Coordinates of C-alpha atoms in Angstrom, one line a residue:
M1 CA 85.9 35.0 104.8
K2 CA 88.6 35.0 107.8
R3 CA 88.4 38.0 109.6
S4 CA 92.2 38.9 110.1
I5 CA 94.8 41.5 108.8
T6 CA 96.3 39.0 107.0
V7 CA 93.7 38.2 104.2
P8 CA 94.9 41.7 102.6
M9 CA 98.1 41.5 103.1
K10 CA 98.7 38.1 102.1
A11 CA 96.7 38.9 98.8
E12 CA 98.3 42.1 98.1
G13 CA 101.9 40.4 98.6
L14 CA 102.6 42.9 101.7
T15 CA 104.7 42.4 104.7
T16 CA 103.9 45.2 107.0
L17 CA 100.7 47.1 108.4
K18 CA 101.2 50.2 110.9
I19 CA 97.8 51.9 112.3
R20 CA 98.8 55.3 114.6
Y21 CA 96.3 57.0 116.7
D22 CA 96.3 60.6 118.1
Y23 CA 93.9 60.3 121.2
K24 CA 94.4 64.1 121.4
T25 CA 93.0 65.0 117.8
D26 CA 91.1 61.3 117.5
R27 CA 93.0 61.1 114.3
F28 CA 94.0 57.8 112.6
T29 CA 96.7 57.3 110.0
M30 CA 97.9 53.9 108.5
E31 CA 100.4 52.4 106.1
A32 CA 100.9 49.3 104.5
M33 CA 104.0 48.2 102.4
K34 CA 106.1 45.3 101.0
Q35 CA 109.2 45.3 103.0
W36 CA 111.2 42.2 102.0
E37 CA 111.3 39.8 99.4
P38 CA 109.3 36.2 100.8
D39 CA 112.6 34.3 99.9
L40 CA 114.6 36.7 102.6
D41 CA 116.2 34.3 104.8
F42 CA 116.2 36.1 108.4
S43 CA 118.9 33.6 109.8
R44 CA 121.4 36.3 108.3
Y45 CA 119.4 39.3 110.0
N46 CA 122.3 41.9 111.7
K47 CA 124.6 39.8 109.6
D48 CA 124.1 40.5 105.7
F49 CA 121.3 43.2 106.7
F50 CA 119.6 45.0 109.5
V51 CA 116.3 46.7 110.0
E52 CA 117.3 49.7 107.6
S53 CA 118.5 48.0 104.7
I54 CA 116.9 47.5 101.3
L55 CA 115.1 44.5 101.6
T56 CA 113.4 44.5 97.9
D57 CA 113.4 46.3 94.6
D58 CA 109.8 46.2 94.8
V59 CA 108.8 48.0 97.3
Q60 CA 105.1 48.8 97.5
Y61 CA 103.5 51.4 100.0
Y62 CA 99.8 52.3 100.8
N63 CA 98.4 55.3 102.6
T64 CA 95.8 55.7 105.1
K65 CA 93.0 55.7 102.3
Q66 CA 94.7 53.1 100.1
V67 CA 94.6 50.7 103.5
R68 CA 91.0 51.6 104.0
Q69 CA 90.1 50.6 100.7
M70 CA 92.2 47.8 100.6
F71 CA 90.3 46.2 103.7
A72 CA 87.1 47.1 102.1
N73 CA 88.1 45.3 99.0
Y74 CA 88.5 42.2 100.9
D75 CA 84.8 42.7 102.8
L76 CA 87.1 43.8 106.3
E77 CA 86.5 47.6 106.4
D78 CA 84.3 46.8 109.5
Y79 CA 87.2 44.6 111.0
L80 CA 89.3 47.5 110.7
D81 CA 86.6 49.8 112.2
E82 CA 86.7 47.2 115.2
I83 CA 90.7 47.4 115.5
Q84 CA 90.6 51.1 115.7
E85 CA 87.8 51.8 117.9
L86 CA 89.5 49.1 120.7
I87 CA 92.5 51.5 119.9
R88 CA 90.4 54.6 120.4
K89 CA 89.0 53.3 123.6
G90 CA 92.4 52.7 125.2
K91 CA 94.1 55.6 123.9
H92 CA 96.8 53.4 122.4
F93 CA 99.3 54.9 120.1
G94 CA 98.8 52.2 117.8
I95 CA 99.6 48.5 116.4
E96 CA 102.7 47.6 114.2
A97 CA 102.1 44.2 112.6
Y98 CA 104.5 42.2 110.6
Y99 CA 103.3 39.2 108.5
H100 CA 105.5 36.6 107.1
D101 CA 103.2 34.3 104.9
G102 CA 106.0 31.5 104.5
Y103 CA 107.1 31.4 108.3
N104 CA 103.2 31.1 108.8
I105 CA 103.7 34.1 111.6
L106 CA 101.8 37.0 112.3
Y107 CA 103.9 39.9 114.9
L108 CA 101.8 42.1 116.8
S109 CA 103.5 45.0 118.6
N110 CA 100.7 46.6 120.6
Q111 CA 102.1 50.1 121.6
H112 CA 100.1 52.2 124.6
S113 CA 102.3 55.3 125.3
R114 CA 105.6 55.9 124.3
K115 CA 105.9 59.1 126.4
L116 CA 108.2 57.8 129.0
G117 CA 110.7 56.1 126.4
L118 CA 111.4 59.8 124.5
N119 CA 115.1 61.0 124.9
N120 CA 116.2 58.0 126.9
K121 CA 119.5 57.7 125.1
L122 CA 118.6 53.6 124.4
H123 CA 117.6 52.0 121.4
A124 CA 114.3 51.0 122.7
T125 CA 111.8 53.8 123.6
L126 CA 109.2 50.7 124.7
A127 CA 109.2 47.8 127.0
G128 CA 106.9 45.0 127.4
G129 CA 107.0 41.2 127.1
I130 CA 106.7 39.1 124.1
R131 CA 104.0 36.1 124.4
R132 CA 102.6 33.5 121.8
H133 CA 99.5 32.5 120.7
D134 CA 98.4 29.7 118.5
R135 CA 97.4 30.3 114.6
N136 CA 94.3 29.2 115.3
E137 CA 93.0 31.3 117.7
N138 CA 90.8 34.5 117.5
E139 CA 92.8 37.2 116.2
I140 CA 90.7 39.9 117.6
D141 CA 90.9 38.5 120.9
V142 CA 94.8 38.3 120.9
I143 CA 94.6 41.7 119.5
I144 CA 92.3 42.8 122.9
D145 CA 94.8 40.7 124.9
G146 CA 97.8 42.5 123.4
L147 CA 96.1 45.8 123.6
N148 CA 95.1 45.6 127.3
L149 CA 98.5 44.2 128.3
G150 CA 100.2 47.1 126.4
R151 CA 98.1 49.5 128.2
G152 CA 99.0 48.0 131.6
M153 CA 103.0 47.9 130.9
S154 CA 102.7 52.0 130.6
F155 CA 101.2 52.4 133.8
K156 CA 103.7 49.9 135.5
N157 CA 106.6 51.2 134.1
V158 CA 105.5 54.4 135.7
A159 CA 105.2 52.2 139.2
G160 CA 108.4 51.0 138.6
H161 CA 109.9 54.6 137.7
I162 CA 111.3 53.2 133.9
N163 CA 111.9 55.6 131.4
M164 CA 110.3 53.3 128.9
G165 CA 106.8 53.6 127.5
G166 CA 104.8 50.7 127.7
C167 CA 103.6 48.1 124.9
K168 CA 103.2 44.1 124.5
Q169 CA 104.4 41.6 121.9
T170 CA 101.9 39.4 120.5
V171 CA 102.8 36.8 118.1
M172 CA 100.7 34.3 116.6
M173 CA 102.7 31.2 115.2
D174 CA 103.4 27.5 116.0
P175 CA 105.6 26.6 119.0
I176 CA 109.2 28.0 118.3
D177 CA 111.9 25.6 117.7
L178 CA 115.1 27.6 118.8
N179 CA 117.1 26.0 116.3
D180 CA 115.0 27.4 113.5
L181 CA 117.1 30.6 112.8
K182 CA 115.4 31.8 110.5
K183 CA 111.9 32.3 112.5
V184 CA 114.0 33.4 115.8
G185 CA 115.8 35.9 113.6
F186 CA 112.9 37.1 111.8
L187 CA 111.1 38.2 115.5
G188 CA 114.6 39.4 116.1
F189 CA 113.9 41.9 113.5
C190 CA 110.4 42.8 114.4
I191 CA 111.8 43.8 118.0
D192 CA 114.2 45.9 116.6
S193 CA 111.9 47.2 114.3
C194 CA 109.3 48.6 116.8
R195 CA 112.4 49.8 119.1
T196 CA 111.3 47.3 122.0
M197 CA 113.0 45.9 125.0
T198 CA 111.2 42.8 125.8
G199 CA 111.6 39.3 127.6
P200 CA 110.2 36.1 126.8
D201 CA 106.4 35.9 128.2
M202 CA 103.5 32.9 127.9
N203 CA 104.1 30.4 125.5
F204 CA 108.0 31.2 124.3
P205 CA 110.7 29.6 126.5
T206 CA 113.3 32.0 128.5
E207 CA 115.8 30.5 126.3
L208 CA 114.5 32.6 123.3
A209 CA 116.4 35.6 125.2
D210 CA 119.5 33.5 125.1
V211 CA 119.3 32.7 121.4
E212 CA 118.4 36.2 120.2
N213 CA 121.2 37.6 122.5
E214 CA 123.7 35.4 120.7
Y215 CA 122.5 35.5 117.0
F216 CA 120.5 38.7 116.5
S217 CA 119.2 40.9 118.8
A218 CA 120.1 43.0 121.9
Q219 CA 116.7 43.8 123.1
F220 CA 115.7 40.7 124.7
T221 CA 116.3 40.2 128.3
N222 CA 116.3 37.7 130.9
G223 CA 117.2 34.4 129.4
P224 CA 118.8 31.8 131.7
K225 CA 122.2 31.7 130.2
T226 CA 122.9 35.3 129.3
S227 CA 121.1 37.3 131.9
V228 CA 123.4 38.4 134.9
L229 CA 120.2 38.9 136.9
G230 CA 118.4 35.6 135.9
E231 CA 114.6 35.3 135.1
T232 CA 112.1 37.6 136.4
G233 CA 109.7 35.3 138.4
K234 CA 111.6 35.4 141.4
P235 CA 112.3 39.6 141.8
T236 CA 108.2 40.1 140.5
A237 CA 107.4 37.8 143.8
Y238 CA 109.8 39.6 145.7
G239 CA 108.2 42.9 145.1
V240 CA 104.5 41.6 145.5
Y241 CA 105.5 39.8 149.0
K242 CA 107.1 43.1 150.2
T243 CA 104.0 45.5 148.9
M244 CA 101.5 42.6 150.7
K245 CA 103.5 43.5 153.7
Q246 CA 102.6 46.9 153.3
A247 CA 98.8 46.3 152.4
V248 CA 98.7 44.3 156.0
K249 CA 100.6 47.4 157.7
F250 CA 97.5 49.9 156.3
K251 CA 94.7 47.9 157.4
E252 CA 96.3 46.5 160.8
G253 CA 99.0 49.0 161.7
T254 CA 101.9 46.4 161.4
E255 CA 103.8 44.5 158.3
S256 CA 103.7 41.2 160.5
L257 CA 102.0 38.2 158.3
D258 CA 102.2 35.9 161.3
G259 CA 99.0 34.2 161.9
K260 CA 97.7 35.1 158.5
S261 CA 96.0 32.3 156.2
I262 CA 97.1 32.6 152.3
T263 CA 95.7 31.3 149.3
V264 CA 98.1 31.1 146.3
I265 CA 96.7 30.4 142.8
G266 CA 99.0 29.3 140.3
L267 CA 102.5 27.9 141.1
G268 CA 104.1 29.2 137.9
A269 CA 107.1 31.5 137.6
V270 CA 106.2 33.8 140.0
G271 CA 103.7 31.6 142.3
W272 CA 106.4 29.2 143.1
Y273 CA 108.6 31.8 144.7
M274 CA 105.6 33.8 146.0
G275 CA 104.8 30.5 148.0
E276 CA 108.3 30.4 149.3
Y277 CA 108.7 34.1 150.5
L278 CA 105.3 33.6 152.5
L279 CA 107.0 30.5 154.1
Q280 CA 109.4 32.9 155.8
E281 CA 106.5 33.8 157.6
N282 CA 104.6 31.9 160.2
V283 CA 101.3 31.6 157.9
K284 CA 99.1 29.3 157.0
L285 CA 99.5 28.4 153.3
Y286 CA 96.9 26.9 150.5
V287 CA 98.4 26.1 147.3
T288 CA 96.5 25.4 144.0
D289 CA 98.0 25.3 140.6
L290 CA 96.1 24.0 136.7
D291 CA 98.3 21.2 137.0
P292 CA 97.6 19.4 140.8
K293 CA 100.7 17.5 140.7
R294 CA 102.6 21.2 140.7
A295 CA 100.9 21.5 144.1
D296 CA 101.3 18.5 145.1
Q297 CA 105.2 18.7 144.6
F298 CA 105.1 22.4 146.3
V299 CA 104.2 20.4 149.5
E300 CA 106.4 18.0 149.3
E301 CA 109.3 19.9 148.6
H302 CA 108.4 22.6 151.4
S303 CA 108.3 22.4 155.1
G304 CA 105.4 24.5 157.0
D305 CA 102.0 24.8 157.6
I306 CA 100.9 24.1 153.7
T307 CA 97.7 22.4 152.4
A308 CA 97.3 21.6 148.4
I309 CA 93.7 22.5 147.6
P310 CA 91.6 21.9 144.3
L311 CA 91.6 24.8 141.8
E312 CA 87.8 24.7 141.4
G313 CA 86.4 27.0 144.3
A314 CA 90.1 28.5 145.6
Y315 CA 89.1 31.8 144.7
F316 CA 86.2 31.6 147.4
T317 CA 88.5 29.6 150.0
P318 CA 88.1 31.4 153.4
C319 CA 91.4 33.1 154.0
D320 CA 92.9 36.3 155.0
I321 CA 95.0 37.1 151.8
L322 CA 94.1 35.7 148.4
C323 CA 97.3 35.9 146.2
P324 CA 96.4 35.2 142.6
C325 CA 99.6 34.5 140.4
A326 CA 97.9 32.8 137.2
I327 CA 95.4 34.0 134.6
G328 CA 93.7 37.2 135.1
G329 CA 90.3 38.4 135.0
Q330 CA 88.8 36.5 137.6
F331 CA 87.0 39.4 139.7
S332 CA 83.9 40.4 138.3
D333 CA 80.4 41.4 139.4
E334 CA 79.7 37.7 139.6
T335 CA 82.5 36.6 141.4
I336 CA 83.5 39.7 144.1
P337 CA 80.0 38.4 146.3
K338 CA 81.3 35.3 146.8
L339 CA 85.0 36.1 147.9
N340 CA 86.1 34.9 151.7
C341 CA 89.0 37.3 151.9
K342 CA 90.0 40.5 153.3
Y343 CA 93.0 41.1 150.9
I344 CA 93.5 40.1 147.3
W345 CA 97.5 40.9 146.7
G346 CA 98.9 39.0 143.9
S347 CA 100.8 39.1 140.6
S348 CA 98.2 38.1 137.9
N349 CA 97.5 40.9 135.2
N350 CA 94.2 42.2 134.8
G351 CA 92.8 40.9 137.9
L352 CA 89.5 42.7 137.3
K353 CA 87.5 41.6 134.6
A354 CA 87.4 44.8 132.6
S355 CA 88.2 46.3 129.3
S356 CA 88.4 50.1 130.5
T357 CA 89.8 51.9 133.5
E358 CA 85.8 52.9 134.4
E359 CA 85.1 49.5 134.4
E360 CA 88.0 48.7 136.7
I361 CA 87.3 51.4 138.9
R362 CA 84.0 50.5 139.3
L363 CA 84.4 46.8 140.6
A364 CA 87.2 48.2 142.5
E365 CA 84.6 49.9 144.6
K366 CA 82.5 47.0 144.9
L367 CA 85.8 45.4 146.7
K368 CA 86.1 48.4 148.8
A369 CA 82.1 48.4 149.7
R370 CA 83.0 44.5 151.2
D371 CA 86.0 45.9 152.8
I372 CA 88.7 44.0 150.9
V373 CA 91.9 45.5 150.3
F374 CA 92.9 45.4 146.5
Q375 CA 95.4 47.8 144.6
V376 CA 95.7 47.5 141.2
E377 CA 98.2 44.8 140.2
W378 CA 100.4 47.1 138.0
W379 CA 101.3 49.0 141.0
H380 CA 102.8 46.3 143.0
N381 CA 103.9 43.7 140.2
T382 CA 106.4 45.5 138.5
A383 CA 109.8 44.2 140.2
G384 CA 110.1 41.7 136.7
V385 CA 110.1 45.1 134.6
I386 CA 112.6 46.7 137.0
C387 CA 114.9 43.6 136.6
G388 CA 114.5 43.8 132.8
Y389 CA 115.2 47.3 132.8
H390 CA 118.3 46.8 135.0
E391 CA 119.7 44.0 132.7
Y392 CA 119.1 46.4 129.6
V393 CA 120.4 49.4 131.2
Y394 CA 123.4 48.0 133.2
G395 CA 124.0 44.7 131.0
K396 CA 127.3 42.7 132.4
D397 CA 127.7 45.1 135.4
A398 CA 123.8 44.7 136.4
T399 CA 123.7 43.2 140.2
Q400 CA 121.3 41.7 142.4
E401 CA 122.4 43.8 145.1
R402 CA 121.1 46.7 143.2
L403 CA 118.3 45.6 141.6
Y404 CA 116.8 44.6 145.1
E405 CA 118.1 47.9 146.4
D406 CA 115.7 49.8 143.6
I407 CA 112.7 47.0 144.5
D408 CA 113.2 48.1 148.2
N409 CA 113.5 51.7 147.6
I410 CA 110.2 52.1 145.2
M411 CA 107.8 49.3 145.6
P412 CA 106.7 49.7 149.4
K413 CA 106.7 53.2 149.9
S414 CA 104.8 53.9 146.9
T415 CA 102.1 51.2 147.7
Y416 CA 101.7 52.4 151.1
E417 CA 101.5 56.0 150.0
N418 CA 98.8 54.9 147.4
L419 CA 96.5 53.2 149.8
Q420 CA 96.8 56.2 152.3
M421 CA 96.1 58.6 149.6
A422 CA 93.3 56.9 148.3
D423 CA 92.1 56.4 151.9
E424 CA 92.4 60.1 152.7
L425 CA 90.5 61.2 149.3
G426 CA 87.5 58.7 149.6
I427 CA 87.9 56.8 146.5
T428 CA 90.2 53.3 145.7
P429 CA 93.5 52.5 145.5
V430 CA 92.6 51.7 141.5
E431 CA 91.3 55.0 141.2
N432 CA 94.3 56.4 142.7
A433 CA 97.2 55.0 141.0
Y434 CA 95.3 55.8 137.7
R435 CA 94.8 59.3 138.9
L436 CA 98.7 59.5 139.7
A437 CA 99.8 57.6 136.2
N438 CA 97.1 59.5 134.0
D439 CA 99.1 62.8 135.0
I440 CA 102.2 61.2 133.7
I441 CA 101.1 59.4 130.6
Y442 CA 98.3 61.8 129.5
G443 CA 99.5 65.0 131.0
D444 CA 102.6 67.0 131.7
K445 CA 103.9 65.9 134.8
T446 CA 107.1 63.5 134.8
L447 CA 108.2 60.5 137.1
D448 CA 110.1 63.3 139.3
D449 CA 107.1 65.5 139.8
I450 CA 105.1 62.6 141.9
N451 CA 105.8 62.4 145.7
W452 CA 106.1 58.6 146.0

């Protein structure tokens, strides 16, 4: 039998599954329900009906014991246990799942912490991007990805001084047609149900936000047409660039990148702009991408000391600064001994190949032993989240001037102080960043209590 939460949901005619966890008491609660009728036209969402509307006369509701028995009935109780253990391990708030059999969509809201989002006077108490996975991918891998990214968003929001909890939306579906307003409306319904603010991420077109804003939900930000601030790649790159200079200042006493050799891996929404910011300095730039033509295009369109290199082996290219802006999980027990750089400083999420904070700290200690300056990326790749937050909070009154002023006021200072504080305590910047953030997410402190 396929290992998927959709198996019992489809068989029982259910649409919604919620798994909640309290890490303080180690208690789980679950609920499953039939929330809407199969023929409900989601292109009419927020016109003929809204989240709280009565969507079926045949409501079905399963409590915690009944949900567990349902999974057992389909020989999937061990799969449910596996999901719960992942939630427990990361101290996650839980998962909300919405399944539409007719649309062949499984929507997963991976919710880590709501603490910063409480009493924020906004609809959304959580913030985190939305990404698409193919329906033929292994569901548990998608859940692991979503939970890890959701946990990272909690910490990223702390680093960005954003009063919202952390989450990540992962949607298993075919590539979306933005003219299919039924499916687009369904995504808007799910976002609003979860009280989440989001922006299109991997495998979703940024134009999705424009269509959602026009027809369905105000919780999407940074669409190319409707956003007054534009897409988030450029401010993300700017924040990484500004904090990179602070890392160099910490190690060498000067912010100047003059004469540095820098390898940018990945020339996507962030990496392209990262390369452009770095070319403002007198640097030797190596660029690479999964698509070699993309690297060649960057070289052709820019002047300076730039060389396109193959992606294979790029992480081990001798250079001063390695700047990963693509897929994460590249720094492990196997790869760390092969590195030929003095700094690792990029935008990639989950750069360390780890599934827990303890594993991240252990790998960070290996980098420190090699005298490589490394700071967990969520402490410095947060400018894109700040951008989305500005648009969500200020709406049409959001401005580039205020956005970049916030980035300049928050990120360089917090990075330098994290590096300095870690050095004084004799721990890695990774451990210190988690120490500061944990005091807020799991402790009694607030953002105002931390001396950034």
